[in-house]
XYZ file of C-alpha atoms in Angstrom:
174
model
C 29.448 -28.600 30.516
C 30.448 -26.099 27.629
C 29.271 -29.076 25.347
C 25.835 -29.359 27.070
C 25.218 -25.265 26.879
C 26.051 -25.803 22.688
C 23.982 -28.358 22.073
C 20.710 -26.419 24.438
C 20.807 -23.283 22.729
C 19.771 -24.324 19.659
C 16.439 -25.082 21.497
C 15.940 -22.179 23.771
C 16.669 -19.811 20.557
C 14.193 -21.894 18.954
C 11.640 -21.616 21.465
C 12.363 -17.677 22.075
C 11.812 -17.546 18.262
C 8.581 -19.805 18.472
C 7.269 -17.528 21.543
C 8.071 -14.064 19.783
C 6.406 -15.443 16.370
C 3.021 -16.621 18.131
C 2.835 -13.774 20.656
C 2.732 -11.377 17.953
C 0.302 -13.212 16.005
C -2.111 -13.194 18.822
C -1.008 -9.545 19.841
C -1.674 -8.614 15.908
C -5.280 -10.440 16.015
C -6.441 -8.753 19.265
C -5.255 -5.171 17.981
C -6.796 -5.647 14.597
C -10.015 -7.579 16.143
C -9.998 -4.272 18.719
C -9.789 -1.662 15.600
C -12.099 -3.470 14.074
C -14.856 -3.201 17.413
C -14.172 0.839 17.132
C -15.594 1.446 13.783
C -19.364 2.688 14.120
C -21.209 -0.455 12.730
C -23.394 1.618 10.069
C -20.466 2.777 8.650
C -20.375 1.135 4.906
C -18.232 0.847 1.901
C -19.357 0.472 -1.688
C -17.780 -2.250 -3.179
C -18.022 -3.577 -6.640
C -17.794 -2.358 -10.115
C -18.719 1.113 -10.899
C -18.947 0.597 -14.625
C -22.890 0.280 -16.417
C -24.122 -2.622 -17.134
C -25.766 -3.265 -20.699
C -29.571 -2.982 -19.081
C -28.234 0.765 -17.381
C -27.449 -1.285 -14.175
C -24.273 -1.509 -11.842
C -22.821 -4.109 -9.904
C -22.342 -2.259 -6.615
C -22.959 -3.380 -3.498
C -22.326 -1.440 0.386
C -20.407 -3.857 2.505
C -19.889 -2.706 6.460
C -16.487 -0.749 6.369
C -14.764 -1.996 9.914
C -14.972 -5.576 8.046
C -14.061 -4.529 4.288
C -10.659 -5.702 2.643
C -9.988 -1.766 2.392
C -10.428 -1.304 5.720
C -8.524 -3.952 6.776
C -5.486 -3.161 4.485
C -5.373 0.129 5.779
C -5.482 -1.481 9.553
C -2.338 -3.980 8.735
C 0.086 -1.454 6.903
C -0.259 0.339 10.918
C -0.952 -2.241 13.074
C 1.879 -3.513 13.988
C 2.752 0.481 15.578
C 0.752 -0.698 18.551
C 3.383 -3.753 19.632
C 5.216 -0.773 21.172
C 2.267 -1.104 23.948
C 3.413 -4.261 25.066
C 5.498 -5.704 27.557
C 7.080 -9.699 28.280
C 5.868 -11.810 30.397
C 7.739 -15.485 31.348
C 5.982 -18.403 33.045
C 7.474 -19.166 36.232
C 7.184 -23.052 35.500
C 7.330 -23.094 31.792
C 9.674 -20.479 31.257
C 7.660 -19.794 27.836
C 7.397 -16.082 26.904
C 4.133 -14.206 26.193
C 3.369 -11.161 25.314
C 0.443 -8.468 27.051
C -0.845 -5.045 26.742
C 0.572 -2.479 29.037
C -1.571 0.038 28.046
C -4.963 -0.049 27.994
C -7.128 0.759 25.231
C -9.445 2.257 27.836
C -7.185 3.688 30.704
C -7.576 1.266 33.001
C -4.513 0.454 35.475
C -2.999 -3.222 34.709
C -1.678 -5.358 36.954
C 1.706 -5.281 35.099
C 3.989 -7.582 37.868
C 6.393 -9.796 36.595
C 6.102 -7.803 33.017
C 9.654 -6.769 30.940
C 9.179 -3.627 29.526
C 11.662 -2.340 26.891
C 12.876 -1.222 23.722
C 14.666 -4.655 22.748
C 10.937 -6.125 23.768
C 9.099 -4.255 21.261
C 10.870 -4.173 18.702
C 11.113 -7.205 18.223
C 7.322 -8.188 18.494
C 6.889 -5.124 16.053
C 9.338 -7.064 13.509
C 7.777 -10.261 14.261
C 4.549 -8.393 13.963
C 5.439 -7.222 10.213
C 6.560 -9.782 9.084
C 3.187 -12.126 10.207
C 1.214 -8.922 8.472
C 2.942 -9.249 5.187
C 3.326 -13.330 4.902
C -0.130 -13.821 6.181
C -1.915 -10.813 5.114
C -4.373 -13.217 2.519
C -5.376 -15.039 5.489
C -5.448 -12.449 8.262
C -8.051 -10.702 5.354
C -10.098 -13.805 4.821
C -10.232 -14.380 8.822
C -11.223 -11.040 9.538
C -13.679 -10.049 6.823
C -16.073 -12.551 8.853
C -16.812 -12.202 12.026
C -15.865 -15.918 13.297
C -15.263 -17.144 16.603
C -11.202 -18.373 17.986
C -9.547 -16.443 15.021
C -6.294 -16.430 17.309
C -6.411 -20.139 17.190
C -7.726 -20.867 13.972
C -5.397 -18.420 12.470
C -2.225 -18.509 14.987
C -2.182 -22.345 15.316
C -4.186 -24.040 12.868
C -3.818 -22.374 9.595
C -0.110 -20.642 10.244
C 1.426 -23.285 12.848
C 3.232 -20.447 14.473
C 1.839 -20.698 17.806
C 1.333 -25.169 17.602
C 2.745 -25.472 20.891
C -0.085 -23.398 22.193
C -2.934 -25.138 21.465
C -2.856 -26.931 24.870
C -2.577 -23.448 26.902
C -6.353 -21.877 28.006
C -7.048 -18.836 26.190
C -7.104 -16.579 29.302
C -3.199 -17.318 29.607
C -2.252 -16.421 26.277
């Protein structure tokens, strides 16, 4: 029996490790795709180089700010503050771990049953969180600068393989 346990936990670390790593790369997408809804759309950035051209011209151009690489520099280096709003949530039948929001952005009451709620809980999806911001922060930029359609899956299974064992799950469930 103490020979079956070794040889298992292996696996359920791996899969606890696999779990943490894509729940805070969705978690980190729907925080930075919700920052990104709060900034008033006619806000703009120039962007571009502010030296003259030759003819007396310059190369600037205003870019929407909530999408700009500035903007969304500024969002990751703090992001990954707002894992301490979530909680853990195991399926019943899959025992796989997600993560979801225990606070509202908006106040609402959430239906938080069968949700862990602790320290141990967020800090680790904040550390997982970090460390998806700084190894991915190219992509996360290149994903968000546009606004494009399943950037949790394109970016969270496709492009980074963290979440692969997701791609079968509906959305709504993640």
């Amino acid at each position: 029996l103490a020979m079956a346990l070794v040889m298992l936990l292996p696996t359920a670390c791996a899969r606890r490790s696999q779990d943490l790593h894509c729940g805070a790369c969705r978690a980190l997408v729907d925080e930075l795709e919700w920052e990104i809804s709060q900034v008033d759309p006619r806000k703009t950035i120039q962007m571009g180089s502010f030296r003259i051209n030759p003819d007396g011209s310059q190369s600037v151009v205003e870019v929407p700010y909530a999408r700009s690489e500035a903007h969304l520099t500024e969002l990751l280096e703090r992001v990954c503050e707002k894992m301490k709003e979530y909680g853990e949530k195991v399926d019943p039948s899959t025992h796989r771990k997600s993560y979801v929001r225990v606070i509202s952005h908006d106040g609402t009451k959430m239906d938080l049953s069968g949700v862990k709620i602790d320290e141990d809980v967020s800090s680790s999806l904040k550390f997982a969180c970090e460390s998806i911001a700084e190894e991915y922060e190219d992509e996360l930029i290149e994903f968000l600068s546009h606004e494009a359609e399943n950037i949790k899956d394109r970016l969270c299974s496709k492009r980074t393989d963290l979440c692969d064992h997701a791609l079968h799950i509906p959305h709504d469930e993640l």
